Structure formats: structure tokens, C-alpha cells
Amino acid sequence: MKFLADTNVFWDILQEWSGKTPNGNLLTLLRENGVISFCLPEICALEIYSVLGKNARGKNNEENRCTRSIKTITGEVSCLHTWVSTGTRKLPNREVLALQRTIKEILNNQVPDFSITIIPLDRDIIEKGTNLLHLYSAKYDFHSLDAIVAASAADTMTIITYDRKLKNVLKEASISHLP
């Protein structure tokens, strides 16, 4: 079975492979003859650098005021709570440059552990993606990049994504996907 990875999955593959996160089942699932093998939409080969940038910049802890309305027996009241999102550390420049180099080498199949097939963005994929947007964007929070990812999968591929919004469309469109 051939797999097509979404950008979020590709990032997790990189994290597992480099030992930054505990090995899950991604590497086991994608390993063929000792090599991590999967397809990647061309748009994801570009988008991975944005994910790297987001992680490189880090994020401070943020306090957010809850905007929910709470129903009580006397009526609706605004929530008075504040929730805190956990920050992440900023990556040192040398680590960012090393990751950029590693990603480039992996995408160019210069790393022996990987065999990636880039699915080029072409007129057929744009047309399929446009059709998916016409069918599902009014019903789901479904955007053009996700439409390109979905359209990049051939009938013999299974898309691996964590994107809940994309999974809604994949399920309704009967496009094979995990998890």
C-alpha cells in the first residue's frame, strides 16, 4: 500500500526519525525494505518550511480570555475564566539551518533512510482540488491547500493526516486515509 503524507505527518516523521519525539508507529508503517517510503504532495514539500519556521520562532505562554456563554438556571452568562496556552522554546539558528539542510536532502532523496516521491502540482490535481472545494467547502471548513493534498492522492494511495477538517472531507469523498 502506498501512503501520501500531509505536512503535519511529514513533520512528525522528521521528529520521530531524528529522535526528538518517541517513536510511534509512523516509521514502522512507512518503512519498506528498511527505508521510510511515502509520497508527498509538492505543496507539502513547500509547506514544511513554514512548519519549520513556526517551530523555529517558538511561542510564549499566552493567556486567553474565554468567550463562551454559559447557560445557568437564571439565563446565560459570559465565562469569567482565562485559559493559558503553553509556549515552546525558540530554536537556535544552527539547529534551524541544520533542519533546513536535512529537509532539503530528504526531499531530494539524498538521505539513505528515506525514499520520497514528490507528487507534482499539475493541471489535473488543480482541477480535482477545485472540484473538491466546490463539493465540500460550503459544508466543511475546507481550504485550498487541503484540497490540493486530497487531490494529489491517486486511487491506490492512502492519505495520512491529523487534520480533522481534511479528514471530514476525505471520509465523505471516500478517499482512503489514516488515522
PDB file of C-alpha atoms in Angstrom:
ATOM      1  CA  MET A   1       0.000   0.000   0.000  1.00  0.00           C
ATOM      2  CA  LYS A   2       1.348   3.452  -0.875  1.00  0.00           C
ATOM      3  CA  PHE A   3       0.939   6.324   1.543  1.00  0.00           C
ATOM      4  CA  LEU A   4       0.689  10.044   0.913  1.00  0.00           C
ATOM      5  CA  ALA A   5       1.715  12.197   3.887  1.00  0.00           C
ATOM      6  CA  ASP A   6       0.201  15.547   4.757  1.00  0.00           C
ATOM      7  CA  THR A   7       2.566  18.267   6.011  1.00  0.00           C
ATOM      8  CA  ASN A   8       1.717  17.690   9.683  1.00  0.00           C
ATOM      9  CA  VAL A   9       2.553  13.993   9.301  1.00  0.00           C
ATOM     10  CA  PHE A  10       5.789  14.773   7.447  1.00  0.00           C
ATOM     11  CA  TRP A  11       6.842  16.984  10.369  1.00  0.00           C
ATOM     12  CA  ASP A  12       6.095  14.171  12.827  1.00  0.00           C
ATOM     13  CA  ILE A  13       8.065  11.725  10.654  1.00  0.00           C
ATOM     14  CA  LEU A  14      11.048  14.090  10.835  1.00  0.00           C
ATOM     15  CA  GLN A  15      10.653  14.417  14.616  1.00  0.00           C
ATOM     16  CA  GLU A  16      10.444  10.628  15.133  1.00  0.00           C
ATOM     17  CA  TRP A  17      13.344   9.928  12.770  1.00  0.00           C
ATOM     18  CA  SER A  18      15.598  12.483  14.497  1.00  0.00           C
ATOM     19  CA  GLY A  19      14.692  11.102  17.933  1.00  0.00           C
ATOM     20  CA  LYS A  20      13.028  14.327  19.130  1.00  0.00           C
ATOM     21  CA  THR A  21       9.769  12.525  19.879  1.00  0.00           C
ATOM     22  CA  PRO A  22       9.214   8.955  20.998  1.00  0.00           C
ATOM     23  CA  ASN A  23       8.932   6.551  18.103  1.00  0.00           C
ATOM     24  CA  GLY A  24       5.288   5.974  17.357  1.00  0.00           C
ATOM     25  CA  ASN A  25       4.026   3.731  14.637  1.00  0.00           C
ATOM     26  CA  LEU A  26       4.606   6.170  11.741  1.00  0.00           C
ATOM     27  CA  LEU A  27       8.102   4.994  10.908  1.00  0.00           C
ATOM     28  CA  THR A  28       7.065   1.344  11.233  1.00  0.00           C
ATOM     29  CA  LEU A  29       4.052   1.922   8.984  1.00  0.00           C
ATOM     30  CA  LEU A  30       6.084   3.695   6.305  1.00  0.00           C
ATOM     31  CA  ARG A  31       9.183   1.510   6.343  1.00  0.00           C
ATOM     32  CA  GLU A  32       9.614  -0.666   3.239  1.00  0.00           C
ATOM     33  CA  ASN A  33      12.760  -2.803   2.988  1.00  0.00           C
ATOM     34  CA  GLY A  34      14.389  -0.734   5.723  1.00  0.00           C
ATOM     35  CA  VAL A  35      13.623   2.618   4.039  1.00  0.00           C
ATOM     36  CA  ILE A  36      10.980   5.170   5.081  1.00  0.00           C
ATOM     37  CA  SER A  37       8.920   5.426   1.910  1.00  0.00           C
ATOM     38  CA  PHE A  38       5.952   7.652   1.130  1.00  0.00           C
ATOM     39  CA  CYS A  39       4.571  10.163  -1.345  1.00  0.00           C
ATOM     40  CA  LEU A  40       4.367  13.865  -0.607  1.00  0.00           C
ATOM     41  CA  PRO A  41       2.310  16.464  -2.484  1.00  0.00           C
ATOM     42  CA  GLU A  42       4.545  19.168  -3.927  1.00  0.00           C
ATOM     43  CA  ILE A  43       2.633  21.757  -1.914  1.00  0.00           C
ATOM     44  CA  CYS A  44       3.633  19.936   1.307  1.00  0.00           C
ATOM     45  CA  ALA A  45       7.285  19.939   0.220  1.00  0.00           C
ATOM     46  CA  LEU A  46       6.978  23.723   0.255  1.00  0.00           C
ATOM     47  CA  GLU A  47       4.746  23.999   3.319  1.00  0.00           C
ATOM     48  CA  ILE A  48       7.159  22.002   5.517  1.00  0.00           C
ATOM     49  CA  TYR A  49       9.463  25.031   5.585  1.00  0.00           C
ATOM     50  CA  SER A  50       6.602  27.106   7.056  1.00  0.00           C
ATOM     51  CA  VAL A  51       6.114  24.482   9.751  1.00  0.00           C
ATOM     52  CA  LEU A  52       9.833  24.581  10.474  1.00  0.00           C
ATOM     53  CA  GLY A  53       9.669  28.394  10.681  1.00  0.00           C
ATOM     54  CA  LYS A  54       6.736  28.277  13.079  1.00  0.00           C
ATOM     55  CA  ASN A  55       8.589  25.846  15.316  1.00  0.00           C
ATOM     56  CA  ALA A  56      11.841  27.802  14.993  1.00  0.00           C
ATOM     57  CA  ARG A  57      10.236  31.037  16.204  1.00  0.00           C
ATOM     58  CA  GLY A  58       8.901  29.366  19.331  1.00  0.00           C
ATOM     59  CA  LYS A  59       5.919  30.696  21.210  1.00  0.00           C
ATOM     60  CA  ASN A  60       5.459  32.391  24.574  1.00  0.00           C
ATOM     61  CA  ASN A  61       2.823  31.255  27.033  1.00  0.00           C
ATOM     62  CA  GLU A  62      -0.367  33.098  26.145  1.00  0.00           C
ATOM     63  CA  GLU A  63      -3.321  33.953  28.327  1.00  0.00           C
ATOM     64  CA  ASN A  64      -6.649  33.919  26.513  1.00  0.00           C
ATOM     65  CA  ARG A  65      -9.968  35.091  27.841  1.00  0.00           C
ATOM     66  CA  CYS A  66     -12.731  32.541  27.390  1.00  0.00           C
ATOM     67  CA  THR A  67     -15.510  33.888  25.157  1.00  0.00           C
ATOM     68  CA  ARG A  68     -18.034  31.135  25.791  1.00  0.00           C
ATOM     69  CA  SER A  69     -21.526  31.770  27.019  1.00  0.00           C
ATOM     70  CA  ILE A  70     -22.560  29.581  29.928  1.00  0.00           C
ATOM     71  CA  LYS A  71     -26.203  28.602  30.401  1.00  0.00           C
ATOM     72  CA  THR A  72     -27.354  28.672  34.011  1.00  0.00           C
ATOM     73  CA  ILE A  73     -30.773  28.285  35.551  1.00  0.00           C
ATOM     74  CA  THR A  74     -31.088  32.068  35.614  1.00  0.00           C
ATOM     75  CA  GLY A  75     -30.004  32.565  31.984  1.00  0.00           C
ATOM     76  CA  GLU A  76     -26.793  32.979  30.015  1.00  0.00           C
ATOM     77  CA  VAL A  77     -23.629  34.470  31.469  1.00  0.00           C
ATOM     78  CA  SER A  78     -20.209  35.085  29.989  1.00  0.00           C
ATOM     79  CA  CYS A  79     -17.443  32.783  31.161  1.00  0.00           C
ATOM     80  CA  LEU A  80     -15.037  34.547  33.522  1.00  0.00           C
ATOM     81  CA  HIS A  81     -12.139  32.123  33.095  1.00  0.00           C
ATOM     82  CA  THR A  82      -8.825  32.574  31.326  1.00  0.00           C
ATOM     83  CA  TRP A  83      -7.003  29.708  29.655  1.00  0.00           C
ATOM     84  CA  VAL A  84      -3.265  29.500  29.100  1.00  0.00           C
ATOM     85  CA  SER A  85      -1.621  28.016  26.024  1.00  0.00           C
ATOM     86  CA  THR A  86       1.778  26.507  26.671  1.00  0.00           C
ATOM     87  CA  GLY A  87       4.739  28.081  24.918  1.00  0.00           C
ATOM     88  CA  THR A  88       7.594  26.389  23.111  1.00  0.00           C
ATOM     89  CA  ARG A  89      11.257  27.260  23.038  1.00  0.00           C
ATOM     90  CA  LYS A  90      12.793  29.158  20.144  1.00  0.00           C
ATOM     91  CA  LEU A  91      15.224  27.002  18.147  1.00  0.00           C
ATOM     92  CA  PRO A  92      18.826  28.166  17.857  1.00  0.00           C
ATOM     93  CA  ASN A  93      19.828  29.348  14.350  1.00  0.00           C
ATOM     94  CA  ARG A  94      22.302  26.482  13.869  1.00  0.00           C
ATOM     95  CA  GLU A  95      19.511  23.974  14.577  1.00  0.00           C
ATOM     96  CA  VAL A  96      17.176  25.722  12.109  1.00  0.00           C
ATOM     97  CA  LEU A  97      19.861  25.713   9.398  1.00  0.00           C
ATOM     98  CA  ALA A  98      20.602  22.031  10.053  1.00  0.00           C
ATOM     99  CA  LEU A  99      16.901  21.174   9.800  1.00  0.00           C
ATOM    100  CA  GLN A 100      16.551  23.161   6.563  1.00  0.00           C
ATOM    101  CA  ARG A 101      19.518  21.281   5.098  1.00  0.00           C
ATOM    102  CA  THR A 102      18.163  17.909   6.280  1.00  0.00           C
ATOM    103  CA  ILE A 103      14.690  18.585   4.848  1.00  0.00           C
ATOM    104  CA  LYS A 104      16.201  19.617   1.519  1.00  0.00           C
ATOM    105  CA  GLU A 105      18.331  16.465   1.412  1.00  0.00           C
ATOM    106  CA  ILE A 106      15.367  14.243   2.312  1.00  0.00           C
ATOM    107  CA  LEU A 107      13.189  15.866  -0.355  1.00  0.00           C
ATOM    108  CA  ASN A 108      15.986  15.323  -2.904  1.00  0.00           C
ATOM    109  CA  ASN A 109      16.313  11.658  -1.816  1.00  0.00           C
ATOM    110  CA  GLN A 110      19.883  12.209  -0.622  1.00  0.00           C
ATOM    111  CA  VAL A 111      19.277  10.598   2.789  1.00  0.00           C
ATOM    112  CA  PRO A 112      19.536   6.778   2.611  1.00  0.00           C
ATOM    113  CA  ASP A 113      16.806   6.285   5.255  1.00  0.00           C
ATOM    114  CA  PHE A 114      14.210   7.945   3.007  1.00  0.00           C
ATOM    115  CA  SER A 115      12.611   7.355  -0.375  1.00  0.00           C
ATOM    116  CA  ILE A 116      10.104  10.118  -1.049  1.00  0.00           C
ATOM    117  CA  THR A 117       8.101  10.539  -4.220  1.00  0.00           C
ATOM    118  CA  ILE A 118       7.032  14.146  -4.735  1.00  0.00           C
ATOM    119  CA  ILE A 119       3.646  14.386  -6.450  1.00  0.00           C
ATOM    120  CA  PRO A 120       3.963  17.409  -8.759  1.00  0.00           C
ATOM    121  CA  LEU A 121       1.229  20.009  -8.793  1.00  0.00           C
ATOM    122  CA  ASP A 122      -0.319  19.838 -12.249  1.00  0.00           C
ATOM    123  CA  ARG A 123      -3.487  20.878 -14.045  1.00  0.00           C
ATOM    124  CA  ASP A 124      -5.249  17.583 -13.189  1.00  0.00           C
ATOM    125  CA  ILE A 125      -4.614  17.992  -9.444  1.00  0.00           C
ATOM    126  CA  ILE A 126      -5.759  21.620  -9.537  1.00  0.00           C
ATOM    127  CA  GLU A 127      -8.956  20.543 -11.311  1.00  0.00           C
ATOM    128  CA  LYS A 128      -9.613  17.720  -8.816  1.00  0.00           C
ATOM    129  CA  GLY A 129      -8.880  20.088  -5.924  1.00  0.00           C
ATOM    130  CA  THR A 130     -11.250  22.689  -7.363  1.00  0.00           C
ATOM    131  CA  ASN A 131     -13.974  20.047  -7.651  1.00  0.00           C
ATOM    132  CA  LEU A 132     -13.451  19.044  -4.019  1.00  0.00           C
ATOM    133  CA  LEU A 133     -13.712  22.693  -2.957  1.00  0.00           C
ATOM    134  CA  HIS A 134     -16.949  23.085  -4.934  1.00  0.00           C
ATOM    135  CA  LEU A 135     -18.395  19.994  -3.281  1.00  0.00           C
ATOM    136  CA  TYR A 136     -17.271  20.455   0.312  1.00  0.00           C
ATOM    137  CA  SER A 137     -16.117  23.976   1.194  1.00  0.00           C
ATOM    138  CA  ALA A 138     -19.641  25.186   1.987  1.00  0.00           C
ATOM    139  CA  LYS A 139     -20.238  22.203   4.284  1.00  0.00           C
ATOM    140  CA  TYR A 140     -16.817  21.944   5.971  1.00  0.00           C
ATOM    141  CA  ASP A 141     -14.014  24.298   6.962  1.00  0.00           C
ATOM    142  CA  PHE A 142     -12.015  23.078   3.960  1.00  0.00           C
ATOM    143  CA  HIS A 143      -9.305  25.158   2.303  1.00  0.00           C
ATOM    144  CA  SER A 144      -7.377  25.162  -0.958  1.00  0.00           C
ATOM    145  CA  LEU A 145      -4.133  23.635   0.388  1.00  0.00           C
ATOM    146  CA  ASP A 146      -6.070  20.721   1.862  1.00  0.00           C
ATOM    147  CA  ALA A 147      -7.931  20.322  -1.436  1.00  0.00           C
ATOM    148  CA  ILE A 148      -4.576  20.047  -3.231  1.00  0.00           C
ATOM    149  CA  VAL A 149      -3.408  17.407  -0.718  1.00  0.00           C
ATOM    150  CA  ALA A 150      -6.604  15.385  -1.181  1.00  0.00           C
ATOM    151  CA  ALA A 151      -6.444  15.703  -4.959  1.00  0.00           C
ATOM    152  CA  SER A 152      -2.800  14.570  -5.005  1.00  0.00           C
ATOM    153  CA  ALA A 153      -3.662  11.079  -3.816  1.00  0.00           C
ATOM    154  CA  ALA A 154      -4.110   8.570  -6.588  1.00  0.00           C
ATOM    155  CA  ASP A 155      -6.724   5.835  -6.153  1.00  0.00           C
ATOM    156  CA  THR A 156      -4.019   3.483  -4.876  1.00  0.00           C
ATOM    157  CA  MET A 157      -2.796   5.815  -2.102  1.00  0.00           C
ATOM    158  CA  THR A 158      -3.889   6.266   1.479  1.00  0.00           C
ATOM    159  CA  ILE A 159      -3.545   9.788   2.881  1.00  0.00           C
ATOM    160  CA  ILE A 160      -2.084  10.073   6.374  1.00  0.00           C
ATOM    161  CA  THR A 161      -3.160  13.275   8.116  1.00  0.00           C
ATOM    162  CA  TYR A 162      -4.025  14.538  11.577  1.00  0.00           C
ATOM    163  CA  ASP A 163      -6.077  17.403  10.143  1.00  0.00           C
ATOM    164  CA  ARG A 164      -9.621  16.811  11.407  1.00  0.00           C
ATOM    165  CA  LYS A 165     -11.121  19.193   8.841  1.00  0.00           C
ATOM    166  CA  LEU A 166      -9.401  17.412   5.965  1.00  0.00           C
ATOM    167  CA  LYS A 167     -10.421  14.009   7.349  1.00  0.00           C
ATOM    168  CA  ASN A 168     -14.102  15.069   7.255  1.00  0.00           C
ATOM    169  CA  VAL A 169     -13.833  15.659   3.508  1.00  0.00           C
ATOM    170  CA  LEU A 170     -11.745  12.546   2.864  1.00  0.00           C
ATOM    171  CA  LYS A 171     -14.353  10.426   4.619  1.00  0.00           C
ATOM    172  CA  GLU A 172     -17.278  11.943   2.706  1.00  0.00           C
ATOM    173  CA  ALA A 173     -15.416  11.785  -0.615  1.00  0.00           C
ATOM    174  CA  SER A 174     -14.463   8.146   0.068  1.00  0.00           C
ATOM    175  CA  ILE A 175     -10.741   8.888  -0.191  1.00  0.00           C
ATOM    176  CA  SER A 176      -8.663   6.362   1.753  1.00  0.00           C
ATOM    177  CA  HIS A 177      -6.997   7.873   4.828  1.00  0.00           C
ATOM    178  CA  LEU A 178      -5.433   7.197   8.210  1.00  0.00           C
ATOM    179  CA  PRO A 179      -5.654   7.538  11.164  1.00  0.00           C
TER     180      PRO A 179
END
